[in-house]
Every structure is written in structure tokens, then in C-alpha cells.
Short mmCIF file of C-alpha atoms in Angstrom, two decimals:
data_model
loop_
_atom_site.label_atom_id
_atom_site.label_comp_id
_atom_site.label_asym_id
_atom_site.label_seq_id
_atom_site.Cartn_x
_atom_site.Cartn_y
_atom_site.Cartn_z
CA MET W 457 1.51 -18.78 -26.76
CA SER W 458 -0.45 -20.42 -23.97
CA VAL W 459 0.70 -20.74 -20.39
CA SER W 460 -0.93 -23.16 -17.97
CA ILE W 461 0.02 -22.47 -14.36
CA ALA W 462 -1.21 -24.98 -11.79
CA LEU W 463 -3.00 -23.71 -8.69
CA ASP W 464 -1.12 -26.21 -6.51
CA TRP W 465 2.58 -26.63 -7.07
CA GLU W 466 5.62 -28.48 -5.80
CA PRO W 467 9.10 -26.97 -5.33
CA THR W 468 11.42 -27.41 -8.30
CA ASP W 469 14.11 -30.08 -8.32
CA ILE W 470 16.81 -27.44 -8.84
CA GLY W 471 18.10 -26.25 -5.49
CA TYR W 472 18.15 -22.69 -4.25
CA MET W 473 20.52 -20.61 -6.40
CA PRO W 474 22.65 -18.24 -4.29
CA THR W 475 23.97 -15.00 -5.77
CA THR W 476 26.83 -12.77 -4.70
CA GLN W 477 25.55 -9.78 -6.68
CA PRO W 478 23.71 -7.23 -4.54
CA GLY W 479 20.09 -6.53 -5.37
CA LEU W 480 16.68 -8.14 -5.60
CA ARG W 481 16.66 -11.78 -6.71
CA THR W 482 15.54 -11.59 -10.34
CA LEU W 483 14.17 -14.35 -12.58
CA ILE W 484 14.37 -13.74 -16.35
CA VAL W 485 11.59 -15.19 -18.50
CA GLY W 486 13.13 -15.83 -21.91
CA ALA W 487 16.73 -17.00 -22.53
CA GLY W 488 16.89 -15.65 -26.08
CA GLU W 489 18.77 -12.63 -27.38
CA ALA W 490 16.84 -10.10 -25.31
CA GLY W 491 17.19 -12.09 -22.09
CA ARG W 492 20.93 -12.61 -22.60
CA ALA W 493 21.49 -8.90 -23.27
CA LEU W 494 19.49 -8.00 -20.20
CA VAL W 495 21.56 -10.27 -17.93
CA ARG W 496 24.76 -8.76 -19.32
CA ASP W 497 23.56 -5.23 -18.47
CA LEU W 498 22.27 -6.16 -15.01
CA ARG W 499 25.61 -7.75 -14.12
CA HIS W 500 27.57 -4.66 -15.14
CA ILE W 501 25.39 -2.02 -13.49
CA ASP W 502 24.71 -2.69 -9.80
CA SER W 503 22.68 0.52 -9.44
CA PHE W 504 19.75 -1.18 -11.16
CA GLY W 505 19.42 -3.16 -7.93
CA LEU W 506 18.55 -6.44 -9.69
CA ALA W 507 20.56 -9.68 -9.32
CA PRO W 508 19.76 -12.33 -11.98
CA ILE W 509 19.49 -15.89 -10.64
CA GLY W 510 18.35 -17.81 -13.73
CA PHE W 511 15.97 -18.13 -16.68
CA LEU W 512 12.70 -19.70 -17.67
CA ASP W 513 12.48 -20.80 -21.30
CA ASP W 514 10.39 -23.24 -23.33
CA ASN W 515 13.32 -24.27 -25.56
CA PRO W 516 14.58 -27.63 -24.16
CA THR W 517 18.03 -27.17 -25.74
CA ARG W 518 18.78 -24.20 -23.48
CA GLN W 519 20.18 -25.46 -20.19
CA VAL W 520 22.76 -22.84 -19.17
CA VAL W 521 22.80 -19.31 -20.61
CA ARG W 522 25.42 -16.69 -19.65
CA ARG W 523 26.51 -18.97 -16.80
CA LEU W 524 22.97 -18.98 -15.38
CA PRO W 525 20.75 -22.09 -15.27
CA VAL W 526 17.47 -22.43 -17.11
CA LEU W 527 15.30 -23.33 -14.13
CA GLY W 528 12.19 -24.45 -16.00
CA THR W 529 9.60 -23.53 -18.61
CA LEU W 530 7.11 -20.68 -18.50
CA ASP W 531 4.58 -23.11 -17.03
CA ASP W 532 6.93 -23.56 -14.05
CA LEU W 533 6.94 -19.89 -13.03
CA LEU W 534 5.00 -20.32 -9.80
CA ALA W 535 7.14 -23.24 -8.62
CA VAL W 536 10.43 -21.57 -9.55
CA VAL W 537 9.58 -18.22 -7.98
CA THR W 538 8.60 -20.04 -4.78
CA ALA W 539 11.64 -22.33 -4.61
CA GLN W 540 14.14 -19.62 -5.57
CA ARG W 541 12.50 -16.87 -3.47
CA ALA W 542 12.55 -14.59 -6.51
CA GLU W 543 11.53 -11.01 -5.79
CA VAL W 544 11.33 -9.70 -9.38
CA VAL W 545 10.32 -11.43 -12.61
CA ILE W 546 11.30 -9.76 -15.90
CA LEU W 547 9.52 -10.88 -19.07
CA ALA W 548 12.25 -10.72 -21.73
CA ILE W 549 10.34 -12.18 -24.69
CA PRO W 550 9.54 -9.45 -27.24
CA GLY W 551 5.98 -9.63 -28.50
CA LEU W 552 4.73 -11.79 -25.64
CA PRO W 553 0.91 -11.82 -25.91
CA TRP W 554 -0.82 -9.58 -23.38
CA ALA W 555 -2.92 -12.49 -22.08
CA THR W 556 0.29 -14.40 -21.28
CA VAL W 557 1.84 -11.35 -19.62
CA ARG W 558 -1.22 -10.99 -17.44
CA GLN W 559 -1.26 -14.69 -16.54
CA LEU W 560 2.42 -14.67 -15.56
CA ALA W 561 2.00 -11.46 -13.55
CA THR W 562 -0.97 -12.95 -11.71
CA ALA W 563 1.02 -16.07 -10.79
CA ALA W 564 4.03 -14.09 -9.56
CA SER W 565 1.94 -11.73 -7.45
CA ARG W 566 0.52 -14.69 -5.53
CA VAL W 567 3.91 -15.21 -3.91
CA GLY W 568 4.93 -11.58 -3.53
CA ALA W 569 7.11 -11.09 -6.64
CA SER W 570 6.72 -8.08 -8.91
CA VAL W 571 6.67 -8.45 -12.70
CA ARG W 572 8.09 -6.17 -15.38
CA HIS W 573 7.78 -6.38 -19.12
CA LEU W 574 11.00 -5.83 -21.05
CA PRO W 575 9.95 -2.99 -23.37
CA SER W 576 8.88 -0.78 -20.48
CA PHE W 577 11.94 -1.90 -18.53
CA VAL W 578 14.30 -0.81 -21.33
CA ALA W 579 12.53 2.54 -21.56
CA MET W 580 12.96 2.92 -17.81
CA LEU W 581 16.71 2.37 -18.01
CA GLN W 582 16.98 5.22 -20.53
CA ARG W 583 15.68 7.89 -18.17
CA ASP W 584 16.25 9.08 -14.64
CA VAL W 585 14.77 6.97 -11.88
CA VAL W 586 11.51 8.18 -10.36
CA GLY W 587 9.73 7.30 -7.15
CA THR W 588 7.52 4.68 -8.77
CA ASP W 589 10.68 2.82 -9.88
CA LEU W 590 11.21 1.83 -6.27
CA ARG W 591 12.16 -1.75 -7.12
CA ASP W 592 15.28 -0.53 -8.95
CA LEU W 593 16.70 0.83 -5.72
CA GLN W 594 18.55 -0.88 -2.92
CA VAL W 595 15.54 -0.41 -0.68
CA GLY W 596 17.32 -1.51 2.49
CA SER W 597 19.73 1.41 2.29
CA LEU W 598 16.77 3.81 2.22
CA ILE W 599 14.53 2.40 4.94
CA GLY W 600 17.31 1.17 7.24
CA ARG W 601 16.36 -2.53 7.09
CA ASP W 602 15.76 -5.34 4.63
CA GLU W 603 12.47 -5.26 2.80
CA MET W 604 10.11 -7.97 4.03
CA HIS W 605 7.66 -10.10 2.10
CA VAL W 606 5.04 -10.83 4.71
CA VAL W 607 2.44 -12.74 2.69
CA SER W 608 2.09 -16.30 4.00
CA PRO W 609 0.53 -19.32 2.25
CA GLY W 610 -2.54 -18.96 4.47
CA VAL W 611 -3.53 -15.79 2.64
CA ALA W 612 -4.42 -17.84 -0.44
CA GLU W 613 -6.90 -19.88 1.60
CA THR W 614 -8.49 -16.67 2.91
CA LEU W 615 -8.98 -15.04 -0.51
CA ARG W 616 -9.35 -17.78 -3.12
CA GLY W 617 -12.89 -18.15 -4.36
CA LYS W 618 -14.19 -15.22 -2.27
CA ARG W 619 -16.09 -12.12 -3.35
CA VAL W 620 -13.76 -9.25 -2.41
CA LEU W 621 -14.60 -5.52 -2.34
CA ILE W 622 -11.86 -2.86 -2.17
CA THR W 623 -12.79 0.76 -1.49
CA GLY W 624 -10.47 3.50 -2.68
CA ALA W 625 -9.43 1.03 -5.36
CA GLY W 626 -7.94 3.68 -7.62
CA GLY W 627 -5.51 5.01 -4.99
CA SER W 628 -1.94 3.82 -4.58
CA ILE W 629 -2.66 1.38 -1.73
CA GLY W 630 -6.04 0.40 -3.16
CA SER W 631 -4.69 -0.33 -6.64
CA GLU W 632 -1.81 -2.42 -5.25
CA LEU W 633 -4.36 -4.30 -3.16
CA CYS W 634 -6.37 -4.96 -6.32
CA ARG W 635 -3.28 -6.27 -8.13
CA GLN W 636 -2.30 -8.65 -5.34
CA VAL W 637 -5.81 -9.83 -4.46
CA HIS W 638 -6.45 -10.48 -8.15
CA GLY W 639 -3.47 -12.84 -8.09
CA PHE W 640 -5.10 -14.99 -5.39
CA GLU W 641 -8.03 -15.80 -7.67
CA PRO W 642 -11.09 -14.45 -5.84
CA SER W 643 -14.38 -15.45 -7.40
CA GLN W 644 -15.08 -11.73 -7.91
CA LEU W 645 -12.95 -8.62 -7.33
CA MET W 646 -15.07 -5.48 -6.91
CA MET W 647 -13.20 -2.18 -7.20
CA LEU W 648 -14.95 0.85 -5.71
CA ASP W 649 -13.85 4.46 -6.13
CA HIS W 650 -15.54 7.85 -6.50
CA ASP W 651 -13.13 8.78 -9.33
CA GLU W 652 -14.02 7.14 -12.64
CA SER W 653 -10.63 8.03 -14.16
CA ASN W 654 -8.86 6.02 -11.47
CA LEU W 655 -11.08 3.04 -12.21
CA HIS W 656 -10.43 3.35 -15.95
CA ARG W 657 -6.66 3.28 -15.38
CA LEU W 658 -6.92 0.35 -12.96
CA GLN W 659 -9.06 -1.80 -15.25
CA LEU W 660 -6.70 -1.16 -18.16
CA GLU W 661 -3.72 -2.21 -16.06
CA LEU W 662 -5.32 -5.38 -14.66
CA PHE W 663 -7.16 -6.68 -17.72
CA GLY W 664 -5.51 -5.06 -20.73
CA GLU W 665 -8.68 -3.25 -21.75
CA ALA W 666 -10.90 -0.68 -20.10
CA LEU W 667 -14.38 -0.64 -21.58
CA LEU W 668 -15.85 0.35 -18.18
CA ASP W 669 -18.86 -1.89 -18.83
CA THR W 670 -18.38 -4.64 -16.25
CA ASP W 671 -19.81 -5.23 -12.78
CA ASP W 672 -16.36 -5.29 -11.16
CA LEU W 673 -16.11 -1.47 -11.31
CA ILE W 674 -18.25 0.51 -8.88
CA VAL W 675 -18.51 4.31 -8.81
CA ALA W 676 -19.64 5.33 -5.33
CA ASP W 677 -18.89 7.83 -2.57
CA ILE W 678 -18.34 6.29 0.87
CA ARG W 679 -19.97 9.40 2.42
CA ASP W 680 -23.31 8.38 0.85
CA ARG W 681 -24.72 5.86 3.32
CA GLU W 682 -27.65 4.81 1.13
CA ARG W 683 -25.37 4.19 -1.84
CA VAL W 684 -22.95 2.20 0.33
CA ASN W 685 -25.84 0.08 1.64
CA GLN W 686 -27.02 -0.51 -1.91
CA VAL W 687 -23.57 -1.67 -3.03
CA MET W 688 -23.25 -4.11 -0.13
CA ARG W 689 -26.77 -5.40 -0.67
CA ASP W 690 -26.39 -5.87 -4.44
CA TYR W 691 -22.82 -7.24 -4.60
CA ARG W 692 -22.75 -9.26 -1.34
CA PRO W 693 -18.97 -9.18 -0.77
CA GLU W 694 -17.48 -11.66 1.67
CA ILE W 695 -14.28 -9.68 2.38
CA VAL W 696 -13.96 -5.88 2.41
CA PHE W 697 -10.70 -3.90 2.38
CA HIS W 698 -11.45 -0.28 3.22
CA ALA W 699 -8.67 1.89 1.73
CA ALA W 700 -10.72 4.98 0.80
CA ALA W 701 -9.67 8.03 2.84
CA LEU W 702 -8.35 11.56 2.77
CA LYS W 703 -4.68 11.31 3.76
CA HIS W 704 -2.77 14.57 3.23
CA LEU W 705 -2.01 15.99 6.67
CA PRO W 706 -1.67 19.74 5.84
CA MET W 707 -4.89 19.73 3.80
CA LEU W 708 -6.90 18.20 6.61
CA GLU W 709 -5.50 20.69 9.13
CA ARG W 710 -7.13 23.39 7.01
CA HIS W 711 -10.26 21.39 6.16
CA PRO W 712 -11.02 19.24 9.25
CA CYS W 713 -14.70 18.82 8.43
CA GLU W 714 -13.81 16.97 5.23
CA GLY W 715 -11.56 14.64 7.22
CA VAL W 716 -14.45 13.78 9.55
CA LYS W 717 -16.86 13.20 6.65
CA SER W 718 -14.56 10.81 4.76
CA ASN W 719 -12.31 9.19 7.34
CA VAL W 720 -14.77 8.76 10.21
CA LYS W 721 -18.33 8.87 8.89
CA GLY W 722 -17.31 7.17 5.64
CA THR W 723 -15.72 4.34 7.63
CA GLU W 724 -18.84 3.94 9.78
CA ASN W 725 -20.98 3.79 6.63
CA ILE W 726 -18.83 1.03 5.16
CA VAL W 727 -18.40 -1.12 8.27
CA GLN W 728 -22.07 -0.84 9.29
CA ALA W 729 -23.24 -1.82 5.81
CA ALA W 730 -20.73 -4.69 5.79
CA ILE W 731 -22.12 -6.07 9.05
CA GLU W 732 -25.74 -5.66 7.99
CA ASN W 733 -24.98 -7.63 4.82
CA ASP W 734 -23.08 -10.51 6.47
CA VAL W 735 -19.56 -9.68 5.27
CA GLU W 736 -17.14 -12.23 6.75
CA ARG W 737 -14.07 -9.99 7.19
CA PHE W 738 -13.53 -6.22 7.21
CA VAL W 739 -10.05 -4.63 7.19
CA LEU W 740 -9.55 -0.89 7.73
CA ILE W 741 -6.42 0.85 6.40
CA SER W 742 -5.13 3.23 9.09
CA THR W 743 -1.87 5.14 9.76
CA ASP W 744 0.79 5.39 12.46
CA LYS W 745 -0.35 9.01 12.86
CA ALA W 746 -3.37 7.58 14.70
CA ALA W 747 -1.14 6.74 17.69
CA ASP W 748 -1.48 9.64 20.17
CA PRO W 749 -2.47 11.98 17.32
CA THR W 750 -1.46 15.62 16.94
CA SER W 751 -3.15 16.18 13.58
CA ILE W 752 -6.63 16.02 12.10
CA LEU W 753 -5.45 13.15 9.91
CA GLY W 754 -4.26 11.17 12.92
CA ALA W 755 -7.33 12.03 14.99
CA THR W 756 -9.81 11.05 12.28
CA LYS W 757 -8.00 7.80 11.59
CA GLN W 758 -7.90 6.93 15.31
CA LEU W 759 -11.62 7.65 15.42
CA ALA W 760 -12.05 5.37 12.40
CA GLU W 761 -10.24 2.61 14.33
CA LEU W 762 -12.49 3.18 17.35
CA VAL W 763 -15.62 3.15 15.20
CA MET W 764 -14.44 -0.12 13.65
CA LYS W 765 -13.71 -1.64 17.08
CA SER W 766 -17.12 -0.58 18.38
CA PHE W 767 -18.57 -3.16 15.98
CA ASP W 768 -16.37 -5.98 17.34
CA GLY W 769 -18.40 -8.93 18.57
CA THR W 770 -20.70 -9.04 15.56
CA SER W 771 -20.64 -11.83 12.99
CA THR W 772 -18.16 -9.82 10.90
CA ILE W 773 -14.48 -10.08 11.91
CA VAL W 774 -13.23 -6.48 11.97
CA SER W 775 -9.59 -5.33 12.15
CA ALA W 776 -7.33 -2.43 11.20
CA VAL W 777 -3.80 -2.04 9.86
CA ARG W 778 -1.47 0.87 10.63
CA PHE W 779 1.16 1.91 8.09
CA GLY W 780 4.20 4.06 8.40
CA ASN W 781 5.12 6.26 5.43
CA VAL W 782 4.69 4.23 2.24
CA LEU W 783 7.41 4.58 -0.41
CA GLY W 784 6.33 4.32 -4.00
CA SER W 785 2.75 5.48 -3.40
CA ARG W 786 1.27 8.43 -5.24
CA GLY W 787 2.54 11.67 -3.72
CA SER W 788 5.05 9.82 -1.54
CA LEU W 789 8.41 11.22 -0.48
CA LEU W 790 10.43 9.48 -3.20
CA THR W 791 8.19 10.81 -5.97
CA ILE W 792 8.63 14.36 -4.72
CA LEU W 793 12.37 13.90 -4.16
CA ALA W 794 12.93 12.52 -7.64
CA GLU W 795 11.13 15.46 -9.22
CA GLN W 796 13.06 18.02 -7.16
CA LEU W 797 16.42 16.39 -7.94
CA ARG W 798 15.68 16.02 -11.66
CA ASN W 799 14.72 19.69 -11.88
CA GLY W 800 17.82 20.81 -9.99
CA GLU W 801 15.67 22.28 -7.21
CA ALA W 802 16.52 22.43 -3.53
CA VAL W 803 15.08 19.45 -1.65
CA THR W 804 12.60 20.58 0.99
CA VAL W 805 12.73 18.89 4.41
CA THR W 806 10.70 20.09 7.37
CA HIS W 807 13.34 19.68 10.09
CA PRO W 808 16.96 18.39 10.23
CA ASP W 809 16.08 15.85 12.96
CA VAL W 810 12.67 14.66 11.73
CA THR W 811 12.33 10.85 11.50
CA ARG W 812 9.73 8.53 10.06
CA TYR W 813 9.02 4.81 9.80
CA PHE W 814 9.10 3.67 6.18
CA MET W 815 7.77 0.67 4.33
CA THR W 816 7.38 -0.25 0.68
CA ILE W 817 3.97 -0.42 -0.91
CA GLU W 818 4.42 -4.20 -1.34
CA GLU W 819 5.09 -4.59 2.40
CA ALA W 820 2.07 -2.44 3.21
CA VAL W 821 -0.29 -4.53 1.10
CA GLY W 822 1.24 -7.76 2.36
CA LEU W 823 0.45 -6.59 5.88
CA VAL W 824 -3.17 -5.89 4.90
CA LEU W 825 -3.56 -9.38 3.45
CA GLU W 826 -2.01 -10.97 6.53
CA ALA W 827 -4.40 -8.96 8.73
CA ALA W 828 -7.32 -10.44 6.82
CA ARG W 829 -5.94 -13.90 7.53
CA MET W 830 -4.93 -13.45 11.21
CA ALA W 831 -7.72 -11.28 12.59
CA THR W 832 -10.04 -12.73 15.20
CA GLY W 833 -11.82 -9.44 15.90
CA GLY W 834 -10.98 -5.91 17.02
CA GLU W 835 -7.20 -5.94 16.49
CA THR W 836 -5.04 -3.21 15.02
CA PHE W 837 -2.00 -4.73 13.27
CA VAL W 838 1.38 -3.03 12.86
CA LEU W 839 4.47 -4.22 11.00
CA ASP W 840 7.78 -4.19 12.86
CA MET W 841 9.45 -1.53 10.74
CA GLY W 842 12.77 -1.45 12.57
CA LYS W 843 14.16 1.88 13.66
CA PRO W 844 12.79 5.17 12.33
CA VAL W 845 14.85 6.79 9.58
CA ARG W 846 16.04 10.41 9.51
CA ILE W 847 14.53 12.07 6.45
CA VAL W 848 17.84 13.82 5.77
CA ASP W 849 19.64 10.46 5.63
CA LEU W 850 17.04 9.06 3.24
CA VAL W 851 17.39 12.13 1.00
CA ASN W 852 21.16 11.73 0.80
CA SER W 853 20.91 7.97 0.08
CA PHE W 854 18.32 8.53 -2.63
CA ALA W 855 20.41 11.29 -4.21
CA LEU W 856 23.34 8.88 -4.50
CA HIS W 857 21.09 6.41 -6.34
CA MET W 858 20.35 9.21 -8.80
CA GLN W 859 24.06 9.95 -9.13
CA ARG W 860 23.78 13.31 -7.35
CA GLN W 861 26.88 13.80 -5.23
CA SER W 862 25.60 16.84 -3.33
CA VAL W 863 22.12 17.90 -2.32
CA ASP W 864 20.87 21.39 -1.55
CA ILE W 865 18.44 20.94 1.37
CA ARG W 866 16.06 23.69 2.41
CA TYR W 867 14.40 23.33 5.83
CA THR W 868 10.82 24.56 5.92
CA GLY W 869 9.86 23.84 9.55
CA LEU W 870 7.33 21.37 10.89
CA ARG W 871 3.82 22.11 9.68
CA PRO W 872 0.83 22.34 12.03
CA GLY W 873 -0.05 18.85 13.28
CA GLU W 874 3.24 17.22 12.26
CA LYS W 875 5.36 15.33 14.79
CA LEU W 876 9.13 15.34 14.92
CA HIS W 877 9.02 11.57 15.59
CA GLU W 878 6.13 9.16 14.95
CA ALA W 879 5.08 6.24 17.17
CA LEU W 880 3.57 2.92 16.12
CA PHE W 881 1.52 2.45 19.29
CA SER W 882 0.02 5.00 21.65
CA LEU W 883 1.21 5.16 25.25
CA ALA W 884 -2.00 3.45 26.40
CA GLU W 885 -1.70 0.54 23.96
CA ARG W 886 0.01 -2.79 24.56
CA CYS W 887 2.15 -4.33 21.82
CA ASP W 888 1.14 -7.99 21.48
CA PRO W 889 2.89 -10.63 19.34
CA THR W 890 1.04 -12.54 16.60
CA ASP W 891 1.80 -15.77 14.78
CA HIS W 892 3.92 -13.73 12.36
CA PRO W 893 7.34 -12.83 13.83
CA ARG W 894 7.35 -9.30 12.37
CA ILE W 895 3.71 -8.33 12.89
CA TYR W 896 2.27 -7.05 16.19
CA SER W 897 -1.21 -6.12 17.28
CA THR W 898 -3.13 -4.24 19.91
CA GLN W 899 -6.73 -4.46 21.05
CA LYS W 900 -6.76 -1.53 23.47
CA ALA W 901 -9.83 0.62 22.83
CA VAL W 902 -10.98 3.06 25.51
CA LEU W 903 -14.06 5.01 24.50
CA ALA W 904 -14.69 8.42 26.06
CA ASP W 905 -17.78 8.82 28.24
CA GLY W 906 -20.74 9.56 25.99
CA PHE W 907 -18.74 8.50 22.92
CA GLY W 908 -21.83 7.81 20.78
CA ASP W 909 -23.47 11.16 21.51
CA LEU W 910 -20.20 13.03 20.98
CA LEU W 911 -19.68 11.25 17.66
CA THR W 912 -23.17 12.26 16.54
CA SER W 913 -22.36 15.86 17.46
CA LEU W 914 -19.08 15.64 15.53
CA TYR W 915 -20.91 14.46 12.43
CA ALA W 916 -23.39 17.31 12.75
CA ALA W 917 -20.56 19.85 13.11
CA ALA W 918 -18.84 18.45 10.03
CA ASP W 919 -22.08 18.49 8.05
CA HIS W 920 -22.47 22.18 8.96
CA ASN W 921 -18.81 22.74 8.00
CA SER W 922 -18.02 24.23 11.40
CA ARG W 923 -14.29 23.87 11.98
CA THR W 924 -14.53 25.43 15.44
CA GLU W 925 -17.01 22.80 16.65
CA VAL W 926 -14.95 19.99 15.15
CA TRP W 927 -11.80 21.19 16.92
CA ASP W 928 -13.77 21.52 20.16
CA LEU W 929 -15.25 18.00 19.97
CA LEU W 930 -12.18 16.02 18.91
CA PRO W 931 -10.31 16.30 22.26
CA ARG W 932 -13.48 15.25 24.07
CA LEU W 933 -13.73 12.14 21.87
CA LEU W 934 -9.98 11.45 21.99
CA PRO W 935 -8.33 12.38 25.30
CA ASN W 936 -4.90 11.53 23.79
CA TYR W 937 -5.36 13.99 20.89
CA THR W 938 -3.19 17.12 21.09
CA CYS W 939 -4.58 19.85 18.86
CA SER W 940 -1.85 21.70 16.95
CA ALA W 941 -1.15 25.35 17.71
CA GLY W 942 -1.86 26.19 14.08
CA ALA W 943 -5.31 24.59 14.27
CA THR W 944 -6.05 26.41 17.53
CA ALA W 945 -5.16 29.70 15.90
CA MET W 946 -7.26 29.00 12.81
CA SER W 947 -10.27 28.09 14.96
CA SER W 948 -10.59 31.72 16.02
CA VAL W 949 -8.93 33.82 13.33
CA GLY W 950 -8.57 31.46 10.37
CA PRO W 951 -8.34 32.73 6.82
CA TYR W 952 -11.88 31.55 6.09
CA PRO W 953 -15.19 32.13 7.85
CA ASP W 954 -16.09 29.47 10.39
CA ASP W 955 -18.75 28.07 8.09
CA TYR W 956 -17.03 27.86 4.70
#
């Protein structure tokens, strides 16, 4: 079977198909036996969270199947997904060649739809839901708002035909970036990670084979400045998405030097090499914990933003993106919750009143792609994520999706560096509108006196693995950083020697 999907498309003649069934708008590819059975099941079980709107099928005799229209052929996927605002595409043709699956998935990802293949989908329905099955859930009931698809048509113009490098490509954000960027047909997609196993898994997923013998996979450590320079010099990317980072807050509270080495110095290595090698656009992945930070994670990511902004005004357009908590990413809250509920364990929550901003991994990556399109230099972009959600409320909603009527919650207390409530912008930052109604930005960047010298001293302290010096220097670099009581205690009587 061969599918030919045009790069430029027109909306279909069939008008927008409304649906009264709750759930994500779902297009079924294949109106045969498997597709008909699938629609029957989706209509009877709302908890799957998928609302069928129609079919694609190459058989011209099939016009209406199970009271749903056949909206076009497989070649029409891009046009139909666009016109019908489909959020999920399910491939319900058993034995569909892998090359066709990949081609259809690539087309759907260009307009923000996710694709599932029926065999894996059936297997999924036969087991308990897990965090990575996020698209089966009524996401709005978890995050307190409707999920947004923020990718605009202008993103295609930014990425198509470009050489794109993604650091941290094997991570949850990095791998989703690779999937979506791949769908916009860059001339070359370069995936960089220090973990070869992550790259093996990613190549297998994207291309159906993983021989690890192509130039699109790059094993490198962002801490190694010479290696980073070599990669930029040899591969000459035009757009760089920098997703590589250490991100687990409690770990970095105990190992602050590692946070400095990866999140700050690693970022400087990447952005400096990008500028020296004439990269057009550089986008840094940051976190809402960087706003008035109280943790090493937040402090190092705010420093990464400041380092990035210190290069504003060069020929490279630099920008950053702040995320709230990302659902569906590796190690995210839903993954942990699902495991605890499946095992009959008590669900652990730090505090009964703790709140967080949440977004899906698709929203997060859409925001990154929009940042690449909108940036003019030095901005930090933030998605309007509505109101923060109480973790306890999210736990109870998720438990209902897993058919658990009662949940045993055990409160563990806030850990050193954790906030009760997060903020998207610091008190000193101004929230500015952009040309996207749900995306805001800020350009505020106040550098401490002697910032460059202090940063050099911070790097030296981290290289010597001196936690005490790192904790002493961070407040001098970041006047809005509040060191946690736990970190202050560890700086003098920690469980490890100062130089560990």
C-alpha cells in the first residue's frame, strides 16, 4: 500500500462534523471489520475518552459506516484532520505496512494530532490505564481546563527544509520534540543525547529500525565544551532546541554541583557554540520553578535563562520556554499515580493544599515550536495554563478514571526546595502578550553586579564539587533565590563531606 500525502492541502468539501459524545475528536483510518468494531466499542465506553467523527477508507463503495461518514481516502488524511480538527487518528487496518503507518503518523503530527495503531490500541484496552496513556483520559477534568493545541501554520514555515538539532533527544520532552519536528519535514533532524539506549529507542520509534549507523544520532555530553563545539561545527544546524537537563528537584537539592554543571554550564556550552556556528534560532527548555526559585533546580534553570539572554543581540535569535508540570512525561505524576493505584498502595502527596500548573506533553512541545516561530530575541515564553490545580483533586479525578472509588492518601510533607504554590512569572517580571492569545512572554533580565565573575566562580565551585560554595554563590547571582532550610542545613552538616 502506498500513500501520497501532499505538502500543501485544501480543506475537504465535507463540512465540520459535530459530535455529542464526550472525548477527543477521533478519526478512524479503515472502515472495514476492525474499524467498525472499534467504533462500536468507543461509543459504548465513554471512559476511553475518544469520540469517533468519521472514517478514511480507499474503498469507494463505503460512504457511511455505523452512521459515520467516510470523509476521504488515506491520501486525504492531512486535509481531513485539518478540516475536522481531529485530535486522534487510529489506524484500524490490520497488517498496514510500517512505512505507511510512519507516513500517516508524520502527516497527522504536522497538525497536532496523535496517531495510534490498532493492535497496540487493543492491547491497551485490555489492561489498566497508565500515565503514558494520557490521551485516553478526559484531560480537561485533570488539569482544570481544556487541552490546547497551540501549533500554528507558521511553524511549518519555520521548520520545513531546515537542519534541526535537539539536545536531550531521548528524554520525554526531547523525544516528543523529535516526533513533532520530524512531521514538519526538516532537511535533517539531528538527535543528541548522552545515553545511547535512549537514542536506540527513539530511532526505532521514528524510523521502524534502529541500526544506530546514521548521522542523525549523536552521542555527546553537553558538559563537554569541545565536543559540543565539534558537533555544531560538523553538523551546522540552523535551529537548536535545547532540552537536555537534570530535572528532579530532590536529587538536585542533594547534588547541587551536578545541577550547575548540566543546567547552567551545559546551557552556556550549547548556546555559545550555536552562536559561533551561525545557528539561526536557539530555544531553551526551562521550568516554572525558575520564577523566584526556592530550589537548586529552579535556581539553575533561572541561571540558564539568564545565560541565554546574555547572548541576546547576536545573529542567533535566542529564547526560552517555561513549562508547568508535564503530564505523560517519564517520571511524571500520572505515571507514579497509576503504579501506586494498580499496586493497591497509598498515594503519596506532599501537602493537602499543594497546587501545580499542569500541561500535557503535546501542549508543552507545541509551545516550544511556537517559541521558535515567534521569538525575536531574549524572550521567555509561558503558556496560559489557567488556574493551578490541587494535587489532591487531580489524584481523586485520576482514581475515578481507573475505577477506584476511594483513595488512601498519605501526606509526606513538602521536601526541601519545594513550594506550596508555583508561579509562572517572578515578581520582577512583566507578563506581555504575544500574537498567540494563550501565550505570554517576558524579557526582564536583571544581572547581578559582577555576574560574569560570579558565574565563573560558580563553575569552579561545581567543578571542585563544593556544595557549600555553590550554595553561597547562588544567592549572590540570583537575588530572588531563597535557599531552602534543608539545603542550608546540609551545607554545614550534610550526610556527605563537602567535597564528595
